[in-house]
C-alpha cells in the first residue's frame, strides 16, 4: 500500500448512495462512473485516492487487513464482527435500528426452546444472554422475515429501517434493541503512518455530519 494513496472501502448497496453524498459534501472528487459502472476499484490519482466497492459486511475485513486504510461500515456489522479496527466517527447516515420481531400470534409462554433467526448470530446470542433467555440461533443470510412465516423460527433479530418489510410480511416488532448508523472506520497502522491525511478526512467528514445536511 503506497503511503501517499488513501484506499477507501465503500459499502455497495443501500448505504452506498448516502456515503457517496457525504464524501461529495466533504469535497472529495467522486468520479461520475462511480455511481454507474460495475467496476469494483476506482482510482482518483489527482486526489491521491483509491475507492474499493465491497459488500457491506466485508468492509471491516478489508480495513482490518490493511488493504483499505479507511472505510464506511454499519454499526450492525461492527457489533457482529468485533474487528481490530478503529471506529472514529459516527457518520449518522443509513439510520435504522435492530429489533426482535415475530408473528402477531407469538406467545413467549408457549415457546419451549425458542428459535431466533438472524443474519447476526453473535449480536443475537449476546443480546439474549444478557436478557437471561436461552435461545437457539438460526443463522440466515437474508430474507429473515421468511423464517417465522414458514415455521423455521419463533422470532427474528433484524434491521428495521422503514418497517415496510415487517409490515408486508405480517410481522410485528416485539423489542427495539439498539440504534444503528454507519461509521467511519480506520486501520490502526494506517492511522499512524498516514495520520495527517486521515485526520484531515475525519475533520472534513465531521464538519459535514455536524451540519446535519446529509442526503436521507
Ligand atoms: C434489510 C433487513 C430487512 C429490511 C428492513 O434487508 O434485513 O429485511 O432491510 O428494511 P425496511 O424496514 O425498510 O423494510 P435487505 O434489504 O438488506 O435484504 P436481505 O433480506 O437480503 O438482508
Short mmCIF file of C-alpha atoms and ligand atoms in Angstrom, two decimals:
data_model
loop_
_atom_site.label_atom_id
_atom_site.label_comp_id
_atom_site.label_asym_id
_atom_site.label_seq_id
_atom_site.Cartn_x
_atom_site.Cartn_y
_atom_site.Cartn_z
CA UNK A 1 0.00 0.00 0.00
CA UNK A 2 1.54 3.24 -1.14
CA UNK A 3 1.96 5.87 1.56
CA UNK A 4 0.54 8.72 -0.41
CA UNK A 5 -2.57 6.93 -1.59
CA UNK A 6 -5.55 6.53 0.71
CA UNK A 7 -7.67 3.47 -0.05
CA UNK A 8 -11.30 3.84 0.97
CA UNK A 9 -13.54 0.77 1.29
CA UNK A 10 -17.10 1.68 0.36
CA UNK A 11 -20.17 -0.48 1.04
CA UNK A 12 -22.20 -1.46 -2.01
CA UNK A 13 -25.98 -1.41 -1.70
CA UNK A 14 -28.26 0.73 0.37
CA UNK A 15 -25.58 2.65 2.32
CA UNK A 16 -23.62 3.48 -0.83
CA UNK A 17 -25.62 6.45 -2.09
CA UNK A 18 -25.60 8.23 1.24
CA UNK A 19 -21.88 7.53 1.75
CA UNK A 20 -21.10 8.98 -1.70
CA UNK A 21 -23.20 12.05 -0.94
CA UNK A 22 -21.31 12.56 2.30
CA UNK A 23 -17.93 12.33 0.55
CA UNK A 24 -19.06 14.77 -2.13
CA UNK A 25 -20.22 17.25 0.50
CA UNK A 26 -16.78 16.93 2.12
CA UNK A 27 -15.34 17.96 -1.29
CA UNK A 28 -13.91 14.62 -2.28
CA UNK A 29 -13.81 14.16 -6.05
CA UNK A 30 -16.08 11.21 -6.73
CA UNK A 31 -15.82 10.17 -10.39
CA UNK A 32 -19.22 10.07 -12.14
CA UNK A 33 -18.67 6.48 -13.29
CA UNK A 34 -18.54 5.51 -9.61
CA UNK A 35 -22.29 5.58 -9.36
CA UNK A 36 -22.95 3.99 -12.73
CA UNK A 37 -20.37 1.34 -13.54
CA UNK A 38 -19.86 -2.09 -12.07
CA UNK A 39 -16.16 -1.50 -11.53
CA UNK A 40 -15.03 -2.56 -8.09
CA UNK A 41 -11.90 -0.40 -7.93
CA UNK A 42 -11.73 3.25 -8.91
CA UNK A 43 -8.54 5.26 -8.85
CA UNK A 44 -8.64 9.04 -8.34
CA UNK A 45 -4.92 9.83 -8.70
CA UNK A 46 -5.40 13.61 -8.65
CA UNK A 47 -6.79 13.30 -5.13
CA UNK A 48 -4.35 10.55 -4.10
CA UNK A 49 -7.28 8.22 -3.51
CA UNK A 50 -8.50 4.81 -4.47
CA UNK A 51 -12.01 3.53 -3.78
CA UNK A 52 -12.92 -0.11 -3.49
CA UNK A 53 -16.50 -1.31 -3.54
CA UNK A 54 -17.17 -4.18 -1.18
CA UNK A 55 -20.12 -6.00 0.29
CA UNK A 56 -21.08 -4.04 3.44
CA UNK A 57 -20.24 -6.97 5.72
CA UNK A 58 -16.78 -7.23 4.15
CA UNK A 59 -15.74 -3.57 4.61
CA UNK A 60 -14.29 -4.13 8.14
CA UNK A 61 -12.35 -7.15 6.81
CA UNK A 62 -10.61 -5.06 4.13
CA UNK A 63 -9.83 -2.36 6.69
CA UNK A 64 -8.61 -4.80 9.36
CA UNK A 65 -6.23 -6.45 6.87
CA UNK A 66 -4.92 -3.03 5.84
CA UNK A 67 -5.73 -3.35 2.13
CA UNK A 68 -8.04 -0.41 2.74
CA UNK A 69 -6.90 2.39 5.07
CA UNK A 70 -10.38 3.57 5.91
CA UNK A 71 -13.96 2.55 5.23
CA UNK A 72 -17.64 3.10 5.81
CA UNK A 73 -19.31 0.32 7.78
CA UNK A 74 -22.63 -0.20 9.53
CA UNK A 75 -22.62 -0.37 13.32
CA UNK A 76 -24.53 -3.66 12.97
CA UNK A 77 -21.56 -5.25 11.19
CA UNK A 78 -19.14 -3.75 13.71
CA UNK A 79 -21.03 -5.22 16.67
CA UNK A 80 -21.38 -8.60 14.97
CA UNK A 81 -17.75 -8.98 13.90
CA UNK A 82 -15.68 -7.17 16.55
CA UNK A 83 -12.72 -6.48 14.26
CA UNK A 84 -9.41 -4.93 15.20
CA UNK A 85 -10.14 -1.51 13.72
CA UNK A 86 -10.78 2.00 14.99
CA UNK A 87 -14.29 3.39 14.77
CA UNK A 88 -13.57 7.10 14.66
CA UNK A 89 -16.74 8.86 13.56
CA UNK A 90 -20.48 8.30 13.57
CA UNK A 91 -21.45 9.37 10.05
CA UNK A 92 -25.13 9.41 11.09
CA UNK A 93 -26.20 8.03 7.71
CA UNK A 94 -28.34 4.96 6.98
CA UNK A 95 -30.05 5.31 10.34
CA UNK A 96 -32.10 2.29 11.30
CA UNK A 97 -32.36 0.02 14.32
CA UNK A 98 -32.04 -3.59 15.36
CA UNK A 99 -35.22 -5.22 16.61
CA UNK A 100 -36.78 -8.51 17.64
CA UNK A 101 -39.91 -9.36 15.64
CA UNK A 102 -42.38 -12.21 15.37
CA UNK A 103 -45.82 -13.15 14.10
CA UNK A 104 -48.65 -11.34 15.94
CA UNK A 105 -49.73 -14.73 17.38
CA UNK A 106 -46.34 -15.03 19.12
CA UNK A 107 -46.68 -16.15 22.71
CA UNK A 108 -43.41 -16.37 24.68
CA UNK A 109 -45.01 -18.67 27.26
CA UNK A 110 -45.73 -21.34 24.67
CA UNK A 111 -42.15 -21.44 23.43
CA UNK A 112 -40.11 -24.36 24.76
CA UNK A 113 -36.73 -23.78 23.16
CA UNK A 114 -37.23 -20.53 21.24
CA UNK A 115 -35.57 -20.37 17.84
CA UNK A 116 -34.31 -16.99 16.70
CA UNK A 117 -33.35 -16.43 13.05
CA UNK A 118 -30.84 -13.72 12.22
CA UNK A 119 -28.03 -12.56 9.97
CA UNK A 120 -26.31 -11.53 13.21
CA UNK A 121 -25.72 -14.67 15.31
CA UNK A 122 -23.11 -13.13 17.65
CA UNK A 123 -25.08 -9.97 18.36
CA UNK A 124 -28.24 -12.04 18.85
CA UNK A 125 -26.61 -14.52 21.17
CA UNK A 126 -25.06 -11.74 23.27
CA UNK A 127 -28.39 -9.93 23.49
CA UNK A 128 -30.34 -12.96 24.70
CA UNK A 129 -27.56 -13.96 27.10
CA UNK A 130 -27.80 -10.51 28.68
CA UNK A 131 -31.58 -10.92 28.89
CA UNK A 132 -31.03 -14.27 30.63
CA UNK A 133 -33.02 -16.11 27.98
CA UNK A 134 -31.83 -19.36 26.50
CA UNK A 135 -32.46 -19.50 22.77
CA UNK A 136 -31.35 -21.43 19.72
CA UNK A 137 -29.96 -19.21 16.99
CA UNK A 138 -30.50 -19.99 13.33
CA UNK A 139 -28.12 -18.12 11.05
CA UNK A 140 -29.58 -16.95 7.75
CA UNK A 141 -28.05 -14.70 5.11
CA UNK A 142 -31.09 -12.70 4.07
CA UNK A 143 -34.90 -12.65 3.77
CA UNK A 144 -35.00 -13.18 7.54
CA UNK A 145 -38.69 -12.26 7.70
CA UNK A 146 -39.48 -15.53 5.95
CA UNK A 147 -38.34 -17.64 8.92
CA UNK A 148 -41.33 -17.17 11.30
CA UNK A 149 -43.83 -17.35 8.43
CA UNK A 150 -42.55 -20.67 7.17
CA UNK A 151 -42.05 -22.08 10.69
CA UNK A 152 -38.26 -22.09 10.79
CA UNK A 153 -38.03 -19.74 13.77
CA UNK A 154 -40.23 -18.26 16.52
CA UNK A 155 -38.67 -14.82 16.39
CA UNK A 156 -36.19 -12.89 14.26
CA UNK A 157 -33.50 -10.33 15.01
CA UNK A 158 -33.03 -7.94 12.12
CA UNK A 159 -32.57 -4.38 10.96
CA UNK A 160 -35.69 -2.24 10.69
CA UNK A 161 -35.47 0.82 8.50
CA UNK A 162 -38.89 1.92 7.22
CA UNK A 163 -40.69 -1.06 8.81
CA UNK A 164 -42.13 -1.92 5.41
CA UNK A 165 -40.64 -5.44 5.22
CA UNK A 166 -42.10 -6.41 8.62
CA UNK A 167 -45.47 -4.94 7.69
CA UNK A 168 -45.71 -6.56 4.28
CA UNK A 169 -44.88 -9.92 5.78
CA UNK A 170 -47.35 -9.60 8.65
CA UNK A 171 -44.72 -9.48 11.41
CA UNK A 172 -44.73 -7.26 14.47
CA UNK A 173 -41.88 -5.72 16.37
CA UNK A 174 -41.53 -7.04 19.92
CA UNK A 175 -38.44 -5.26 21.22
CA UNK A 176 -36.23 -2.47 19.97
CA UNK A 177 -32.62 -3.45 20.60
CA UNK A 178 -30.26 -0.68 19.51
CA UNK A 179 -29.98 2.20 17.04
CA UNK A 180 -27.70 1.63 14.03
CA UNK A 181 -25.88 4.13 11.82
CA UNK A 182 -22.83 3.94 9.54
CA UNK A 183 -19.39 4.61 10.96
CA UNK A 184 -16.08 5.81 9.54
CA UNK A 185 -13.52 3.15 10.38
CA UNK A 186 -9.73 3.22 10.19
CA UNK A 187 -6.96 0.64 10.10
CA UNK A 188 -4.81 1.16 13.24
CA UNK A 189 -1.49 1.04 11.33
CA UNK A 190 -2.74 3.44 8.65
CA UNK A 191 -3.84 5.80 11.40
CA UNK A 192 -0.20 6.06 12.46
CA UNK A 193 1.51 6.04 9.08
CA UNK A 194 -0.99 8.28 7.24
CA UNK A 195 -2.22 10.27 10.21
CA UNK A 196 -2.24 13.71 8.55
CA UNK A 197 -4.35 12.62 5.60
CA UNK A 198 -6.71 10.51 7.69
CA UNK A 199 -7.17 13.22 10.32
CA UNK A 200 -7.98 15.66 7.54
CA UNK A 201 -10.54 13.23 6.15
CA UNK A 202 -12.14 12.75 9.58
CA UNK A 203 -12.29 16.53 10.12
CA UNK A 204 -13.89 17.16 6.75
CA UNK A 205 -16.46 14.41 7.22
CA UNK A 206 -17.18 15.50 10.81
CA UNK A 207 -17.88 19.01 9.56
CA UNK A 208 -20.47 17.73 7.07
CA UNK A 209 -22.02 15.45 9.72
CA UNK A 210 -22.22 18.36 12.20
CA UNK A 211 -24.12 20.45 9.64
CA UNK A 212 -26.67 17.63 9.51
CA UNK A 213 -27.39 18.12 5.85
CA UNK A 214 -26.54 14.69 4.52
CA UNK A 215 -28.83 13.13 1.95
CA UNK A 216 -31.52 10.91 3.51
C1 LIG B 1 -32.84 -5.39 5.32
C2 LIG B 1 -33.29 -6.05 6.61
C3 LIG B 1 -34.78 -6.09 6.45
C4 LIG B 1 -35.08 -4.84 5.64
C5 LIG B 1 -35.58 -3.75 6.54
O1 LIG B 1 -32.77 -6.35 4.34
O2 LIG B 1 -32.70 -7.31 6.75
O3 LIG B 1 -35.19 -7.23 5.74
O4 LIG B 1 -33.85 -4.44 5.05
O5 LIG B 1 -35.89 -2.57 5.82
P1 LIG B 1 -37.31 -1.88 5.94
O6 LIG B 1 -37.65 -1.74 7.41
O7 LIG B 1 -37.11 -0.54 5.28
O8 LIG B 1 -38.31 -2.72 5.22
P2 LIG B 1 -32.07 -6.14 2.94
O9 LIG B 1 -32.92 -5.31 2.04
O10 LIG B 1 -30.70 -5.60 3.17
O11 LIG B 1 -32.06 -7.58 2.31
P3 LIG B 1 -31.87 -9.03 2.90
O12 LIG B 1 -33.23 -9.51 3.25
O13 LIG B 1 -31.27 -9.80 1.80
O14 LIG B 1 -30.98 -8.95 4.10
#
